[in-house]
Amino acid sequence: MTETFVRPGPRRRDAEATRAAILEAAKKQFALVGYDCTLRDIAGEAGADVALVKRYFGGKEALFVEALKASFRTNDLADWDRTTFAVDIATMLAGTPHDDEARTHRFQFLLRAATSQATAPFLNVLVQERLLAPMRNWLGGTDADARARVLAGVYIGFLVERLIRGEALEGREREVFIERVSAVFSTLIADPDDGKS
Amino acid sequence: MTETFVRPGPRRRDAEATRAAILEAAKKQFALVGYDCTLRDIAGEAGADVALVKRYFGGKEALFVEALKASFRTNDLADWDRTTFAVDIATMLAGTPHDDEARTHRFQFLLRAATSQATAPFLNVLVQERLLAPMRNWLGGTDADARARVLAGVYIGFLVERLIRGEALEGREREVFIERVSAVFSTLIADPDDGKS
DNA sequence: AAGCTATGTCAACGGCGATTGACTTAGCGT
DNA sequence: ACGCTAAGTCAATCGCCGTTGACATAGCTT
């Protein structure tokens, strides 16, 4: 057993890993609790000390921005299937936020940032690059820009609705919901010029 | 001039008016800044003293709940015209949040409450009563419940989109946006069973 | 006019959390 | 083996904010 385990006990003397752990904890806490979570909680969850937050990130606000950026790295729509997209999304939206923790965390993060004057302008750019641009490419066709806006808006709206609702839809209400929501999405992703001369 | 002006100088010795002023300031601050605004700011804006917040509302949390309730009293869809509804909404959504401060404040309040674990369950009830129920009545027709949910989700989504966008759409992008958004709303408010035997 | 009460003002307290700097020590280079 | 540096720990500080109780006074009642 000369093999060195990377994490046998509490991680010590590994700046990179510590920094990463703090960032990960920050992403989670900022999403779940909001900006007014304590650095002590974040550091605690990361198994680090508060002072290290300052050393590695400079301060709370800088950590927030960094965590916000990091939360947008994943690009989940890349592998969406065009043929089942509408129904898949609608079904997901009929469920609960808990079925989908990772996305929900990122989304709450986005909402918090969107409703904070300090981060809103910054978020605008981020949404452009990380959400609208990929969507525009994925959509293709004419006026892809404007259509991406519409699609993004509707998508966000249903995520909020699901968040507020808190629980899954059931029975006939669920069926009707899925049917109509998928109809909306189907319309939105269709190229309006398809079939024209 | 025996006429008594209600507010000649700083309002004094009028409990009701003071309470109302504090509540009004709270609605604004909670919406703009979030729960972590200071009571001193709220009181300051209301021209009152912090201690009065305790006297009239009991504490910060109680004030928050009261302000949240009060922010949901207005029911703006009551007098929407069914024939122009879709285009009116779409046009409004193509503009900026600043064109529409009152609605924007209420909406930001909703978002904040939705992203806070403490208030989310409470908000759920409120949204049911103040948003979904009126929408359901206004919509009418079959499956009005599920259709109201869908309409609410889409509506919320576009409000978020506008919030993030921050500026008005212009030129061709604006036209396409209004056209497609109003199409979505038109579909949503239509009774699916209309025209059936 | 006197006095009572509701209304408003003020200052202090207590806790909390971000920040900061001094201290400890692991891990590596020499 | 020795020490230097970077990584981690600890405790103190400072400011902020909600809360609280003591105090001042306007305005009504009698």
Coordinates of C-alpha atoms (C1' of nucleotides) in Angstrom, one line a residue:
Chain A
M1 CA 0.0 0.0 0.0
T2 CA 2.5 2.6 -1.0
E3 CA -0.3 4.2 -3.0
T4 CA -1.1 7.6 -1.7
F5 CA -4.7 8.3 -1.2
V6 CA -5.5 11.9 -2.0
R7 CA -8.0 12.3 0.8
P8 CA -7.3 10.0 3.7
G9 CA -8.3 12.4 6.4
P10 CA -9.1 16.1 6.5
R11 CA -7.5 17.6 3.4
R12 CA -4.4 19.5 4.3
R13 CA -1.9 21.5 2.4
D14 CA -3.6 21.3 -0.9
A15 CA -4.5 24.8 -2.0
E16 CA -6.1 23.9 -5.2
A17 CA -8.4 21.3 -3.7
T18 CA -9.3 23.6 -0.9
R19 CA -10.2 26.4 -3.2
A20 CA -12.3 24.1 -5.2
A21 CA -14.1 22.7 -2.2
I22 CA -14.9 26.2 -1.0
L23 CA -16.2 27.2 -4.4
E24 CA -18.4 24.1 -4.5
A25 CA -19.9 24.8 -1.1
A26 CA -20.4 28.4 -2.1
K27 CA -22.4 27.4 -5.2
K28 CA -24.6 25.2 -3.1
Q29 CA -25.1 27.7 -0.2
F30 CA -25.7 30.7 -2.4
A31 CA -28.3 28.9 -4.3
L32 CA -30.1 27.3 -1.4
V33 CA -29.9 30.1 1.2
G34 CA -29.0 33.1 -0.9
Y35 CA -26.4 35.8 -0.6
D36 CA -27.0 36.1 3.1
C37 CA -25.6 32.9 4.1
T38 CA -22.5 33.0 6.3
L39 CA -19.0 32.5 5.1
R40 CA -18.6 30.3 8.2
D41 CA -21.3 27.9 6.9
I42 CA -19.6 27.8 3.5
A43 CA -16.2 27.3 4.9
G44 CA -17.6 24.7 7.4
E45 CA -19.2 22.7 4.6
A46 CA -15.9 22.8 2.7
G47 CA -14.0 21.7 5.7
A48 CA -11.9 24.9 5.6
D49 CA -11.5 28.0 7.6
V50 CA -13.1 31.3 7.0
A51 CA -9.8 33.1 6.6
L52 CA -9.1 31.0 3.5
V53 CA -12.1 32.5 1.8
K54 CA -10.3 35.8 2.0
R55 CA -7.0 34.4 0.9
Y56 CA -8.4 32.5 -2.1
F57 CA -11.2 34.8 -3.3
G58 CA -10.6 38.1 -1.6
G59 CA -14.0 38.4 0.0
K60 CA -17.6 37.4 0.0
E61 CA -18.7 39.4 -3.0
A62 CA -15.9 38.1 -5.2
L63 CA -16.7 34.6 -4.1
F64 CA -20.3 35.2 -5.1
V65 CA -19.4 36.3 -8.6
E66 CA -17.0 33.4 -9.0
A67 CA -19.7 30.9 -7.9
L68 CA -22.2 32.5 -10.2
K69 CA -19.9 32.1 -13.2
A70 CA -19.1 28.6 -12.2
S71 CA -22.8 27.7 -12.0
F72 CA -23.2 28.5 -15.6
R73 CA -20.5 26.3 -17.0
T74 CA -22.8 23.3 -17.6
N75 CA -24.7 23.4 -20.8
D76 CA -27.5 20.9 -20.5
L77 CA -29.4 21.7 -23.7
A78 CA -26.6 20.5 -25.9
D79 CA -27.8 17.0 -26.0
W80 CA -31.5 17.6 -26.0
D81 CA -33.4 15.5 -28.6
R82 CA -35.3 17.7 -30.9
T83 CA -38.0 15.2 -31.5
T84 CA -38.8 14.6 -27.8
F85 CA -37.7 18.0 -26.5
A86 CA -41.1 19.5 -25.9
V87 CA -42.6 16.5 -24.1
D88 CA -39.4 15.9 -22.1
I89 CA -39.3 19.4 -20.8
A90 CA -43.0 19.5 -20.1
T91 CA -42.9 16.3 -18.1
M92 CA -39.9 17.5 -16.1
L93 CA -41.8 20.7 -15.4
A94 CA -44.8 18.9 -14.1
G95 CA -42.7 17.2 -11.4
T96 CA -41.1 18.7 -8.3
P97 CA -38.0 20.8 -7.9
H98 CA -36.5 18.0 -5.8
D99 CA -36.5 15.6 -8.8
D100 CA -33.9 17.8 -10.3
E101 CA -31.7 19.2 -7.6
A102 CA -28.7 20.3 -9.7
R103 CA -30.8 22.3 -12.2
T104 CA -32.9 23.7 -9.4
H105 CA -29.8 25.0 -7.5
R106 CA -28.4 26.6 -10.5
F107 CA -31.7 28.1 -11.3
Q108 CA -32.3 29.6 -7.9
F109 CA -28.9 31.0 -8.1
L110 CA -29.8 32.7 -11.4
L111 CA -33.0 34.1 -9.9
R112 CA -31.2 35.6 -6.9
A113 CA -28.7 37.2 -9.1
A114 CA -31.4 38.5 -11.4
T115 CA -33.2 40.2 -8.6
S116 CA -30.1 41.9 -7.2
Q117 CA -29.2 45.2 -8.6
A118 CA -25.6 44.6 -8.0
T119 CA -25.4 41.5 -10.1
A120 CA -28.2 42.0 -12.6
P121 CA -26.1 43.8 -15.3
F122 CA -23.4 41.2 -14.9
L123 CA -25.9 38.4 -15.2
N124 CA -27.3 39.9 -18.4
V125 CA -24.0 39.2 -20.1
L126 CA -23.8 35.8 -18.7
V127 CA -27.3 34.8 -19.8
Q128 CA -26.4 36.1 -23.3
E129 CA -23.3 34.0 -23.6
R130 CA -24.3 30.8 -21.7
L131 CA -28.0 30.5 -22.3
L132 CA -29.2 32.6 -25.3
A133 CA -26.3 31.9 -27.6
P134 CA -26.4 28.1 -27.2
M135 CA -30.2 28.2 -27.6
R136 CA -29.9 30.3 -30.7
N137 CA -27.5 27.8 -32.3
W138 CA -29.6 24.9 -31.2
L139 CA -32.8 26.5 -32.6
G140 CA -31.4 27.7 -35.9
G141 CA -33.6 29.0 -38.7
T142 CA -34.8 32.6 -39.2
D143 CA -34.9 35.1 -36.4
A144 CA -33.2 32.6 -34.1
D145 CA -32.2 35.5 -31.7
A146 CA -35.6 36.6 -31.0
R147 CA -37.0 33.1 -30.9
A148 CA -34.3 32.1 -28.4
R149 CA -35.4 35.0 -26.2
V150 CA -38.9 33.8 -26.2
L151 CA -38.0 30.2 -25.6
A152 CA -35.7 31.1 -22.7
G153 CA -38.4 33.3 -21.2
V154 CA -41.0 30.6 -21.3
Y155 CA -38.6 28.0 -19.9
I156 CA -37.6 30.2 -17.0
G157 CA -41.2 31.0 -16.3
F158 CA -42.1 27.4 -15.9
L159 CA -39.2 26.8 -13.7
V160 CA -40.4 29.5 -11.4
E161 CA -43.9 28.1 -11.5
R162 CA -42.6 24.7 -10.5
L163 CA -40.6 26.3 -7.7
I164 CA -43.6 28.1 -6.3
R165 CA -45.8 25.1 -6.7
G166 CA -43.4 22.9 -4.9
E167 CA -45.2 19.6 -5.5
A168 CA -45.8 17.5 -8.5
L169 CA -49.0 17.8 -10.6
E170 CA -51.2 14.7 -10.7
G171 CA -54.1 13.2 -12.5
R172 CA -55.9 15.1 -15.2
E173 CA -54.3 18.4 -14.2
R174 CA -50.9 16.9 -14.9
E175 CA -52.0 15.5 -18.3
V176 CA -53.5 18.8 -19.4
F177 CA -50.5 20.7 -18.2
I178 CA -48.0 18.5 -20.0
E179 CA -50.1 18.6 -23.2
R180 CA -50.4 22.3 -23.3
V181 CA -46.9 23.1 -22.2
S182 CA -45.4 20.8 -24.8
A183 CA -47.6 22.4 -27.4
V184 CA -46.2 25.8 -26.4
F185 CA -42.6 24.5 -26.7
S186 CA -43.3 22.7 -30.0
T187 CA -44.5 26.0 -31.4
L188 CA -41.6 27.9 -30.1
I189 CA -38.8 25.6 -31.5
A190 CA -40.4 25.4 -34.9
D191 CA -38.8 27.5 -37.6
P192 CA -41.5 29.9 -38.8
D193 CA -40.2 29.8 -42.3
D194 CA -40.3 26.1 -42.7
G195 CA -42.4 25.0 -45.6
K196 CA -42.4 28.4 -47.3
S197 CA -41.0 28.9 -50.7
Chain B
M1 CA -57.2 78.6 5.1
T2 CA -58.8 76.8 7.9
E3 CA -58.5 73.7 5.8
T4 CA -56.2 71.2 7.4
F5 CA -53.5 69.8 5.2
V6 CA -52.9 66.2 6.0
R7 CA -49.2 66.5 5.5
P8 CA -47.9 70.0 6.1
G9 CA -44.6 69.0 7.6
P10 CA -43.3 65.7 9.0
R11 CA -46.3 63.6 9.8
R12 CA -46.9 63.5 13.5
R13 CA -49.3 61.8 15.8
D14 CA -51.2 59.9 13.1
A15 CA -50.7 56.2 13.8
E16 CA -52.7 55.0 10.9
A17 CA -50.9 57.1 8.3
T18 CA -47.5 56.2 9.9
R19 CA -48.2 52.5 9.8
A20 CA -49.3 52.8 6.2
A21 CA -46.2 54.8 5.2
I22 CA -44.0 52.1 6.8
L23 CA -45.8 49.4 5.0
E24 CA -45.4 51.2 1.7
A25 CA -41.7 51.7 2.2
A26 CA -41.3 48.1 3.3
K27 CA -43.0 46.8 0.1
K28 CA -40.6 48.9 -2.0
Q29 CA -37.5 48.0 -0.1
F30 CA -38.2 44.3 0.3
A31 CA -38.9 44.1 -3.5
L32 CA -35.8 46.1 -4.5
V33 CA -33.2 45.1 -2.0
G34 CA -34.7 41.9 -0.5
Y35 CA -35.2 40.7 3.0
D36 CA -31.8 41.9 4.0
C37 CA -32.6 45.5 3.8
T38 CA -32.4 47.5 7.0
L39 CA -35.3 48.5 9.1
R40 CA -33.6 51.8 9.4
D41 CA -33.8 52.3 5.7
I42 CA -37.5 51.4 5.6
A43 CA -38.3 53.6 8.5
G44 CA -36.1 56.4 7.1
E45 CA -38.0 56.3 3.8
A46 CA -41.3 56.3 5.6
G47 CA -40.1 59.3 7.7
A48 CA -40.6 57.3 10.8
D49 CA -38.5 55.8 13.6
V50 CA -37.3 52.2 13.8
A51 CA -39.0 51.7 17.1
L52 CA -42.3 52.2 15.5
V53 CA -41.8 49.2 13.3
K54 CA -41.8 47.1 16.4
R55 CA -44.8 48.8 17.8
Y56 CA -47.0 48.6 14.7
F57 CA -45.8 45.3 13.2
G58 CA -44.0 43.4 16.0
G59 CA -40.8 42.8 14.2
K60 CA -39.1 42.5 10.8
E61 CA -40.4 39.1 9.9
A62 CA -44.0 40.1 10.6
L63 CA -43.5 43.2 8.6
F64 CA -42.2 41.1 5.7
V65 CA -45.2 38.9 5.7
E66 CA -47.6 41.8 5.9
A67 CA -45.8 43.5 3.0
L68 CA -45.9 40.4 0.9
K69 CA -49.6 40.0 1.4
A70 CA -50.2 43.7 0.6
S71 CA -48.2 43.4 -2.6
F72 CA -50.6 40.8 -3.8
R73 CA -53.8 42.7 -3.3
T74 CA -54.0 44.3 -6.7
N75 CA -55.6 42.3 -9.3
D76 CA -54.6 43.8 -12.6
L77 CA -56.0 41.2 -15.0
A78 CA -59.6 41.9 -13.9
D79 CA -60.0 44.5 -16.6
W80 CA -57.9 43.2 -19.4
D81 CA -59.6 43.2 -22.7
R82 CA -59.9 39.7 -24.0
T83 CA -59.6 40.7 -27.6
T84 CA -56.4 42.8 -27.3
F85 CA -55.0 40.9 -24.3
A86 CA -52.3 39.0 -26.2
V87 CA -50.9 41.9 -28.1
D88 CA -51.1 44.3 -25.1
I89 CA -49.1 41.9 -22.9
A90 CA -46.6 41.2 -25.6
T91 CA -46.0 44.9 -26.2
M92 CA -45.7 45.5 -22.5
L93 CA -43.1 42.7 -22.3
A94 CA -41.1 44.1 -25.2
G95 CA -40.5 47.2 -23.1
T96 CA -38.4 47.8 -20.1
P97 CA -39.0 47.1 -16.4
H98 CA -38.9 50.8 -15.8
D99 CA -42.0 51.5 -17.8
D100 CA -43.9 49.5 -15.3
E101 CA -42.4 50.1 -11.9
A102 CA -45.4 49.0 -9.7
R103 CA -45.7 45.7 -11.4
T104 CA -42.0 45.1 -11.5
H105 CA -41.7 45.8 -7.7
R106 CA -44.5 43.3 -7.0
F107 CA -42.9 40.8 -9.2
Q108 CA -39.5 41.1 -7.7
F109 CA -41.1 40.6 -4.4
L110 CA -42.6 37.4 -5.6
L111 CA -39.3 36.2 -7.0
R112 CA -37.5 36.9 -3.7
A113 CA -40.2 35.1 -1.7
A114 CA -40.1 32.2 -4.1
T115 CA -36.4 31.7 -3.7
S116 CA -36.4 31.7 0.1
Q117 CA -37.1 28.5 1.8
A118 CA -38.8 30.2 4.7
T119 CA -41.4 32.0 2.7
A120 CA -41.9 29.6 -0.3
P121 CA -44.7 27.5 1.3
F122 CA -46.5 30.6 2.4
L123 CA -46.1 32.1 -1.1
N124 CA -47.6 29.0 -2.6
V125 CA -50.9 29.6 -0.9
L126 CA -50.8 33.3 -1.8
V127 CA -50.2 32.6 -5.5
Q128 CA -53.0 30.1 -5.5
E129 CA -55.5 32.6 -4.1
R130 CA -54.3 35.8 -5.7
L131 CA -52.9 34.7 -9.0
L132 CA -54.1 31.3 -10.1
A133 CA -57.7 31.6 -8.9
P134 CA -58.4 34.9 -10.6
M135 CA -56.7 33.7 -13.8
R136 CA -58.8 30.5 -13.7
N137 CA -62.0 32.6 -13.5
W138 CA -60.9 35.0 -16.1
L139 CA -60.0 32.1 -18.5
G140 CA -63.1 30.0 -18.0
G141 CA -63.7 27.0 -20.2
T142 CA -62.5 23.5 -19.7
D143 CA -59.5 22.6 -17.5
A144 CA -59.3 26.2 -16.5
D145 CA -57.0 25.1 -13.6
A146 CA -54.3 23.6 -15.6
R147 CA -54.6 26.3 -18.3
A148 CA -54.2 29.0 -15.6
R149 CA -51.0 27.3 -14.4
V150 CA -49.6 27.3 -17.9
L151 CA -50.6 30.9 -18.5
A152 CA -49.1 31.9 -15.2
G153 CA -45.8 30.1 -15.9
V154 CA -45.5 31.8 -19.3
Y155 CA -46.3 35.2 -17.9
I156 CA -43.8 34.9 -15.1
G157 CA -41.2 33.7 -17.6
F158 CA -41.5 36.8 -19.7
L159 CA -41.4 39.0 -16.7
V160 CA -38.1 37.4 -15.8
E161 CA -36.8 37.7 -19.3
R162 CA -37.7 41.4 -19.4
L163 CA -36.0 41.8 -16.0
I164 CA -32.8 40.2 -17.1
R165 CA -32.8 42.0 -20.5
G166 CA -33.3 45.4 -18.8
E167 CA -33.7 47.3 -22.0
A168 CA -36.4 47.6 -24.6
L169 CA -36.4 45.6 -27.7
E170 CA -36.2 47.4 -31.0
G171 CA -36.5 47.1 -34.7
R172 CA -37.0 43.7 -36.3
E173 CA -36.2 41.8 -33.1
R174 CA -39.0 43.7 -31.3
E175 CA -41.5 42.9 -34.1
V176 CA -40.7 39.2 -34.1
F177 CA -40.8 39.1 -30.3
I178 CA -44.3 40.7 -30.1
E179 CA -45.6 38.6 -32.9
R180 CA -44.5 35.3 -31.4
V181 CA -45.3 36.1 -27.8
S182 CA -48.8 37.3 -28.6
A183 CA -49.3 34.1 -30.6
V184 CA -48.4 32.1 -27.5
F185 CA -50.8 34.1 -25.3
S186 CA -53.6 33.9 -27.9
T187 CA -53.3 30.1 -27.9
L188 CA -53.2 29.9 -24.1
I189 CA -56.3 31.9 -23.5
A190 CA -58.4 30.1 -26.0
D191 CA -60.7 27.4 -24.7
P192 CA -59.5 24.2 -26.2
D193 CA -63.1 22.9 -26.5
D194 CA -64.4 25.8 -28.5
G195 CA -65.8 24.7 -31.8
K196 CA -66.1 21.1 -30.7
S197 CA -69.5 19.3 -30.8
Chain C
dA1 C1' -56.8 74.4 31.9
dA2 C1' -55.2 69.9 33.6
dG3 C1' -54.1 65.5 32.9
dC4 C1' -53.9 61.3 30.5
dT5 C1' -52.7 58.4 26.7
dA6 C1' -51.3 57.3 22.5
dT7 C1' -47.6 58.6 19.5
dG8 C1' -43.1 59.6 18.4
dT9 C1' -37.8 60.0 19.7
dC10 C1' -33.5 58.6 21.4
dA11 C1' -29.7 55.9 23.0
dA12 C1' -27.9 51.8 24.4
dC13 C1' -27.5 46.7 24.2
dG14 C1' -26.5 42.3 22.4
dG15 C1' -25.5 39.3 18.8
dC16 C1' -23.7 38.2 14.6
dG17 C1' -20.8 38.0 10.8
dA18 C1' -17.1 39.7 7.6
dT19 C1' -12.6 41.0 7.9
dT20 C1' -7.9 41.0 9.5
dG21 C1' -3.4 39.9 11.3
dA22 C1' -0.7 37.2 14.1
dC23 C1' 0.5 32.5 14.9
dT24 C1' 1.4 27.4 13.8
dT25 C1' 2.9 23.9 10.9
dA26 C1' 3.3 20.7 6.9
dG27 C1' 5.9 19.9 3.0
dC28 C1' 9.4 20.8 -0.1
dG29 C1' 14.1 22.4 -1.6
dT30 C1' 18.8 22.5 -0.4
Chain D
dA1 C1' 18.9 17.7 8.8
dC2 C1' 17.6 22.6 8.3
dG3 C1' 15.0 26.2 7.2
dC4 C1' 11.8 28.7 4.1
dT5 C1' 7.5 29.2 2.2
dA6 C1' 3.0 28.4 1.5
dA7 C1' -1.2 26.4 3.7
dG8 C1' -4.1 26.4 7.5
dT9 C1' -5.7 28.0 12.3
dC10 C1' -7.1 31.0 15.8
dA11 C1' -8.8 34.9 18.2
dA12 C1' -9.7 39.8 18.2
dT13 C1' -11.9 43.7 16.0
dC14 C1' -15.1 46.4 14.0
dG15 C1' -19.3 47.7 12.1
dC16 C1' -24.0 46.8 11.4
dC17 C1' -28.6 45.8 12.6
dG18 C1' -32.8 44.2 15.2
dT19 C1' -34.5 44.9 19.4
dT20 C1' -35.6 47.2 23.7
dG21 C1' -36.9 50.3 27.3
dA22 C1' -36.7 54.9 29.0
dC23 C1' -38.1 59.4 27.9
dA24 C1' -40.6 63.5 25.5
dT25 C1' -44.8 65.5 23.9
dA26 C1' -49.0 66.2 21.0
dG27 C1' -53.7 66.1 21.1
dC28 C1' -57.9 64.7 23.0
dT29 C1' -61.0 64.3 27.1
dT30 C1' -63.1 66.1 30.9

